[in-house]
Tab-separated table of C-alpha atoms in Angstrom:
chain	number	residue	atom	x	y	z
A	251	UNK	CA	8.008	13.634	19.875
A	252	UNK	CA	6.623	10.105	20.408
A	253	UNK	CA	5.063	9.842	16.929
A	254	UNK	CA	8.320	10.597	15.103
A	255	UNK	CA	9.054	6.896	14.647
A	256	UNK	CA	7.283	3.534	14.732
A	257	UNK	CA	9.206	0.418	15.688
A	258	UNK	CA	8.381	-2.929	14.103
A	259	UNK	CA	9.948	-6.315	14.885
A	260	UNK	CA	12.680	-6.121	12.253
A	261	UNK	CA	12.801	-2.443	11.263
A	262	UNK	CA	11.955	1.087	12.385
A	263	UNK	CA	10.009	3.696	10.410
A	264	UNK	CA	10.947	7.327	11.037
A	265	UNK	CA	8.139	9.594	9.908
A	266	UNK	CA	8.745	13.167	11.072
A	267	UNK	CA	9.330	14.388	7.496
A	268	UNK	CA	6.498	12.437	5.855
A	269	UNK	CA	2.983	13.844	5.583
A	270	UNK	CA	1.313	10.445	5.979
A	271	UNK	CA	2.251	8.544	9.125
A	272	UNK	CA	2.279	4.818	9.809
A	273	UNK	CA	-1.320	3.586	9.970
A	274	UNK	CA	-3.453	0.485	9.823
A	275	UNK	CA	-4.131	0.855	6.070
A	276	UNK	CA	-0.486	0.609	5.074
A	277	UNK	CA	0.280	-2.238	7.461
A	278	UNK	CA	-2.748	-4.196	6.240
A	279	UNK	CA	-1.787	-3.794	2.583
A	280	UNK	CA	1.850	-4.679	3.202
A	281	UNK	CA	0.837	-7.856	5.034
A	282	UNK	CA	-2.135	-8.855	2.811
A	283	UNK	CA	-0.756	-8.409	-0.731
A	284	UNK	CA	0.062	-11.697	-2.440
A	285	UNK	CA	3.830	-11.745	-3.054
A	286	UNK	CA	4.321	-15.471	-3.653
A	287	UNK	CA	7.036	-16.172	-6.240
A	288	UNK	CA	7.392	-12.463	-7.089
A	289	UNK	CA	10.757	-11.141	-8.255
A	290	UNK	CA	9.980	-7.577	-9.338
A	291	UNK	CA	7.709	-5.477	-7.094
A	292	UNK	CA	6.591	-1.850	-7.171
A	293	UNK	CA	5.158	0.355	-4.405
A	294	UNK	CA	3.421	3.464	-5.763
A	295	UNK	CA	3.421	6.460	-3.394
A	296	UNK	CA	5.681	4.843	-0.828
A	297	UNK	CA	5.586	7.702	1.718
A	298	UNK	CA	7.814	6.563	4.570
A	299	UNK	CA	8.783	3.408	2.672
A	300	UNK	CA	6.751	1.220	5.056
A	301	UNK	CA	4.967	-1.002	2.519
A	302	UNK	CA	8.072	-1.440	0.346
A	303	UNK	CA	10.080	-2.544	3.395
A	304	UNK	CA	7.310	-4.927	4.475
A	305	UNK	CA	7.354	-6.469	1.003
A	306	UNK	CA	11.119	-6.862	1.243
A	307	UNK	CA	10.726	-8.704	4.559
A	308	UNK	CA	8.153	-11.052	3.017
A	309	UNK	CA	10.000	-11.892	-0.213
A	310	UNK	CA	13.062	-13.942	-1.156
A	311	UNK	CA	16.596	-12.591	-1.305
A	312	UNK	CA	16.495	-12.289	-5.114
A	313	UNK	CA	13.394	-10.063	-5.174
A	314	UNK	CA	13.724	-6.339	-5.967
A	315	UNK	CA	11.280	-3.678	-4.741
A	316	UNK	CA	11.045	-0.227	-6.370
A	317	UNK	CA	9.362	2.471	-4.253
A	318	UNK	CA	8.100	5.620	-6.025
A	319	UNK	CA	7.497	8.884	-4.163
A	320	UNK	CA	6.750	12.315	-5.657
A	321	UNK	CA	7.095	14.442	-2.486
A	322	UNK	CA	10.639	15.636	-1.721
A	323	UNK	CA	10.503	15.282	2.064
A	324	UNK	CA	8.782	11.906	1.983
A	325	UNK	CA	11.269	10.616	-0.588
A	326	UNK	CA	14.208	11.562	1.641
A	327	UNK	CA	12.464	9.962	4.618
A	328	UNK	CA	11.826	6.771	2.639
A	329	UNK	CA	15.485	6.651	1.606
A	330	UNK	CA	16.530	7.006	5.242
A	331	UNK	CA	14.221	4.207	6.375
A	332	UNK	CA	15.215	1.935	3.497
A	333	UNK	CA	18.934	2.457	4.099
A	334	UNK	CA	18.478	1.542	7.777
A	335	UNK	CA	16.493	-1.661	7.155
A	336	UNK	CA	17.952	-5.172	6.781
A	337	UNK	CA	16.940	-5.378	3.093
A	338	UNK	CA	18.395	-2.081	1.865
A	339	UNK	CA	20.172	-3.778	-1.053
A	340	UNK	CA	16.811	-4.949	-2.466
A	341	UNK	CA	14.720	-1.770	-2.111
A	342	UNK	CA	15.166	1.222	-4.436
A	343	UNK	CA	13.600	4.600	-3.676
A	344	UNK	CA	12.597	6.454	-6.850
A	345	UNK	CA	11.916	10.217	-6.758
A	346	UNK	CA	9.327	10.803	-9.475
A	347	UNK	CA	5.632	11.065	-10.195
A	348	UNK	CA	4.022	7.764	-11.086
A	349	UNK	CA	2.690	9.256	-14.305
A	350	UNK	CA	6.216	10.076	-15.498
A	351	UNK	CA	7.686	6.823	-14.204
A	352	UNK	CA	5.095	4.720	-16.006
A	353	UNK	CA	5.944	6.473	-19.286
A	354	UNK	CA	9.719	5.996	-19.084
A	355	UNK	CA	10.090	2.666	-17.288
A	356	UNK	CA	10.759	-0.445	-19.368
A	357	UNK	CA	10.317	-2.821	-16.416
A	358	UNK	CA	7.526	-5.338	-15.935
A	359	UNK	CA	6.399	-6.098	-12.389
A	360	UNK	CA	5.026	-9.274	-10.847
A	361	UNK	CA	3.420	-7.351	-7.983
A	362	UNK	CA	2.347	-3.707	-7.764
A	363	UNK	CA	0.855	-2.206	-4.603
A	364	UNK	CA	-0.459	1.215	-3.663
A	365	UNK	CA	-2.086	2.944	-0.735
A	366	UNK	CA	-3.295	5.632	-3.135
A	367	UNK	CA	-4.619	9.142	-2.585
A	368	UNK	CA	-8.407	9.038	-2.604
A	369	UNK	CA	-9.929	12.437	-1.741
A	370	UNK	CA	-11.724	13.204	-4.971
A	371	UNK	CA	-12.595	16.804	-4.100
A	372	UNK	CA	-13.371	18.972	-1.098
A	373	UNK	CA	-10.976	20.671	1.311
A	374	UNK	CA	-7.251	20.357	0.760
A	375	UNK	CA	-5.099	19.446	3.713
A	376	UNK	CA	-3.239	22.425	5.206
A	377	UNK	CA	0.224	21.147	4.297
A	378	UNK	CA	0.965	20.862	0.575
A	379	UNK	CA	2.750	17.542	1.108
A	380	UNK	CA	-0.226	16.117	3.004
A	381	UNK	CA	-2.520	17.320	0.227
A	382	UNK	CA	-0.407	15.483	-2.361
A	383	UNK	CA	-0.433	12.347	-0.272
A	384	UNK	CA	-4.201	12.305	0.266
A	385	UNK	CA	-5.772	14.081	-2.722
A	386	UNK	CA	-6.435	12.105	-5.891
A	387	UNK	CA	-6.022	15.262	-8.010
A	388	UNK	CA	-2.268	14.517	-7.967
A	389	UNK	CA	-2.726	10.869	-8.961
A	390	UNK	CA	-6.218	10.293	-10.388
A	391	UNK	CA	-7.477	6.718	-10.336
A	392	UNK	CA	-7.488	6.706	-14.137
A	393	UNK	CA	-3.774	7.626	-14.301
A	394	UNK	CA	-2.945	5.009	-11.689
A	395	UNK	CA	-4.804	2.240	-13.516
A	396	UNK	CA	-3.456	3.096	-16.978
A	397	UNK	CA	0.109	3.237	-15.654
A	398	UNK	CA	-0.200	-0.018	-13.739
A	399	UNK	CA	-1.666	-1.766	-16.794
A	400	UNK	CA	1.465	-0.766	-18.742
A	401	UNK	CA	3.910	-1.958	-16.051
A	402	UNK	CA	2.220	-5.131	-14.777
A	403	UNK	CA	3.089	-8.595	-16.050
A	404	UNK	CA	0.144	-10.381	-17.653
A	405	UNK	CA	0.140	-12.852	-14.766
A	406	UNK	CA	0.927	-10.210	-12.125
A	407	UNK	CA	-1.255	-8.685	-9.421
A	408	UNK	CA	-2.090	-5.125	-8.367
A	409	UNK	CA	-3.268	-4.569	-4.780
A	410	UNK	CA	-4.657	-1.421	-3.140
A	411	UNK	CA	-6.360	-0.327	0.072
A	412	UNK	CA	-9.230	2.179	-0.171
A	413	UNK	CA	-12.314	3.397	1.708
A	414	UNK	CA	-15.520	1.625	0.672
A	415	UNK	CA	-17.085	4.340	-1.501
A	416	UNK	CA	-13.844	5.134	-3.315
A	417	UNK	CA	-13.120	1.409	-3.578
A	418	UNK	CA	-16.402	0.762	-5.388
A	419	UNK	CA	-15.543	3.532	-7.869
A	420	UNK	CA	-12.032	2.115	-8.275
A	421	UNK	CA	-13.416	-1.354	-9.074
A	422	UNK	CA	-15.687	0.073	-11.776
A	423	UNK	CA	-12.848	2.086	-13.336
A	424	UNK	CA	-10.495	-0.903	-13.122
A	425	UNK	CA	-12.903	-3.111	-15.046
A	426	UNK	CA	-13.277	-0.427	-17.715
A	427	UNK	CA	-9.465	-0.276	-17.978
A	428	UNK	CA	-9.193	-4.016	-18.538
A	429	UNK	CA	-8.578	-5.394	-15.054
A	430	UNK	CA	-10.294	-8.307	-13.376
A	431	UNK	CA	-11.048	-8.382	-9.657
A	432	UNK	CA	-9.291	-11.359	-8.064
A	433	UNK	CA	-9.756	-10.701	-4.323
A	434	UNK	CA	-11.911	-8.285	-2.340
A	435	UNK	CA	-11.500	-8.115	1.429
A	436	UNK	CA	-13.884	-6.004	3.501
A	437	UNK	CA	-12.097	-4.617	6.570
A	438	UNK	CA	-14.416	-4.197	9.559
A	439	UNK	CA	-13.239	-2.216	12.605
A	440	UNK	CA	-15.320	-4.401	14.989
A	441	UNK	CA	-17.800	-7.296	14.695
A	442	UNK	CA	-21.181	-6.049	13.507
A	443	UNK	CA	-19.827	-2.668	12.387
A	444	UNK	CA	-19.910	-1.558	8.743
A	445	UNK	CA	-16.765	-2.141	6.722
A	446	UNK	CA	-14.484	0.915	6.525
A	447	UNK	CA	-11.934	-0.263	3.971
A	448	UNK	CA	-11.437	-2.603	1.047
A	449	UNK	CA	-8.280	-4.514	0.321
A	450	UNK	CA	-8.448	-5.198	-3.420
A	451	UNK	CA	-6.343	-7.420	-5.666
A	452	UNK	CA	-6.650	-6.879	-9.419
A	453	UNK	CA	-5.225	-8.825	-12.353
A	454	UNK	CA	-5.084	-8.549	-16.150
A	455	UNK	CA	-6.781	-11.883	-16.754
A	456	UNK	CA	-10.329	-13.160	-16.405
A	457	UNK	CA	-10.753	-14.430	-12.859
A	458	UNK	CA	-13.382	-15.208	-10.279
A	459	UNK	CA	-13.395	-12.913	-7.281
A	460	UNK	CA	-12.616	-14.349	-3.853
A	461	UNK	CA	-14.594	-12.379	-1.241
A	462	UNK	CA	-13.077	-12.086	2.229
A	463	UNK	CA	-13.721	-10.276	5.505
A	464	UNK	CA	-11.207	-9.107	8.090
A	465	UNK	CA	-12.184	-7.861	11.553
A	466	UNK	CA	-9.550	-5.668	13.188
A	467	UNK	CA	-10.703	-5.472	16.834
A	468	UNK	CA	-12.850	-7.819	18.914
A	469	UNK	CA	-15.298	-5.175	20.118
A	470	UNK	CA	-12.878	-3.510	22.531
A	471	UNK	CA	-10.270	-0.854	21.827
A	472	UNK	CA	-6.828	-2.416	21.241
A	473	UNK	CA	-8.162	-5.955	21.695
A	474	UNK	CA	-7.339	-7.385	18.301
A	475	UNK	CA	-8.998	-10.275	16.494
A	476	UNK	CA	-7.079	-13.554	16.008
A	477	UNK	CA	-7.389	-12.987	12.239
A	478	UNK	CA	-5.734	-9.557	12.438
A	479	UNK	CA	-3.005	-10.836	14.767
A	480	UNK	CA	-2.239	-13.734	12.424
A	481	UNK	CA	-1.959	-11.396	9.431
A	482	UNK	CA	0.342	-8.852	11.102
A	483	UNK	CA	2.253	-10.861	13.733
A	484	UNK	CA	5.511	-10.841	11.752
A	485	UNK	CA	5.588	-7.033	12.004
A	486	UNK	CA	3.956	-5.615	15.129
A	487	UNK	CA	5.989	-5.771	18.344
A	488	UNK	CA	2.809	-6.225	20.396
A	489	UNK	CA	1.896	-9.575	18.792
C-alpha cells in the first residue's frame, strides 16, 4: 500500500505497524524544537521513531536520543526505522510507559519532546493501539509534566505540539507544575485562517515568552509558505 512508508531526504519511515502515521504535527515538532548544544535528548511516545530520527539528523555526532514507546507494534516499527537510519548508533528505542520510565531513569535530558496524546474523553479509536496513541487517558498531561520535570535539566527545554484548546489547558497545567513558557508558535493552515496547532517550548526557569506564527500553505492546497519550506527543507523530498 502507498501509505506503508514515507521517504525523507536522508531516511525512510515505515509505518504499517504503527497506529499513528507520519503527519505534519510530528514533522513540525521535529524541525522546530530547539536542539542547539544538546547532548541528551528524549522523545516521549515516539511512534514510528520519526521525531527521534529527525533530532538525530539535526544534532552533533556525540548527542544521544532516547525514544520511548509503550505500544508493542509501534516499538518494533520504531526499532526497524531507527536501525535503518544513518544515526542508528545514537538513537535508542525504549519499550516502556513514560510513567514507569520517569520513575526508574537516573538520566537528565537537555531536550525533551513529545507529540502527546490529547483526546481527553469521548470516543475511543477502533484499534487499541490507535486509542493509546491518541487518548490522554494513557498518558495524562499531569503525568507527562511531572515526569518531564523530574528528567529535564534545569537549563533544558521541553517542546510539544498540540491542538489549540488542549494546548491552552497544557500551558495552564505546566505553569502549575513549575514550568515557564519560553516559546509559543501558532500554526495556521492558511493565511487568515484560525490557528489549528500550537508548538510550545517550556523550561524550568523564569522566562519571557516569544510568540511566533507559522503559516503552512499559501492559500492553495500543497502550495507551501516560504516559512514552512525553510523550516522543513532538510527533510522533505519535495523542497
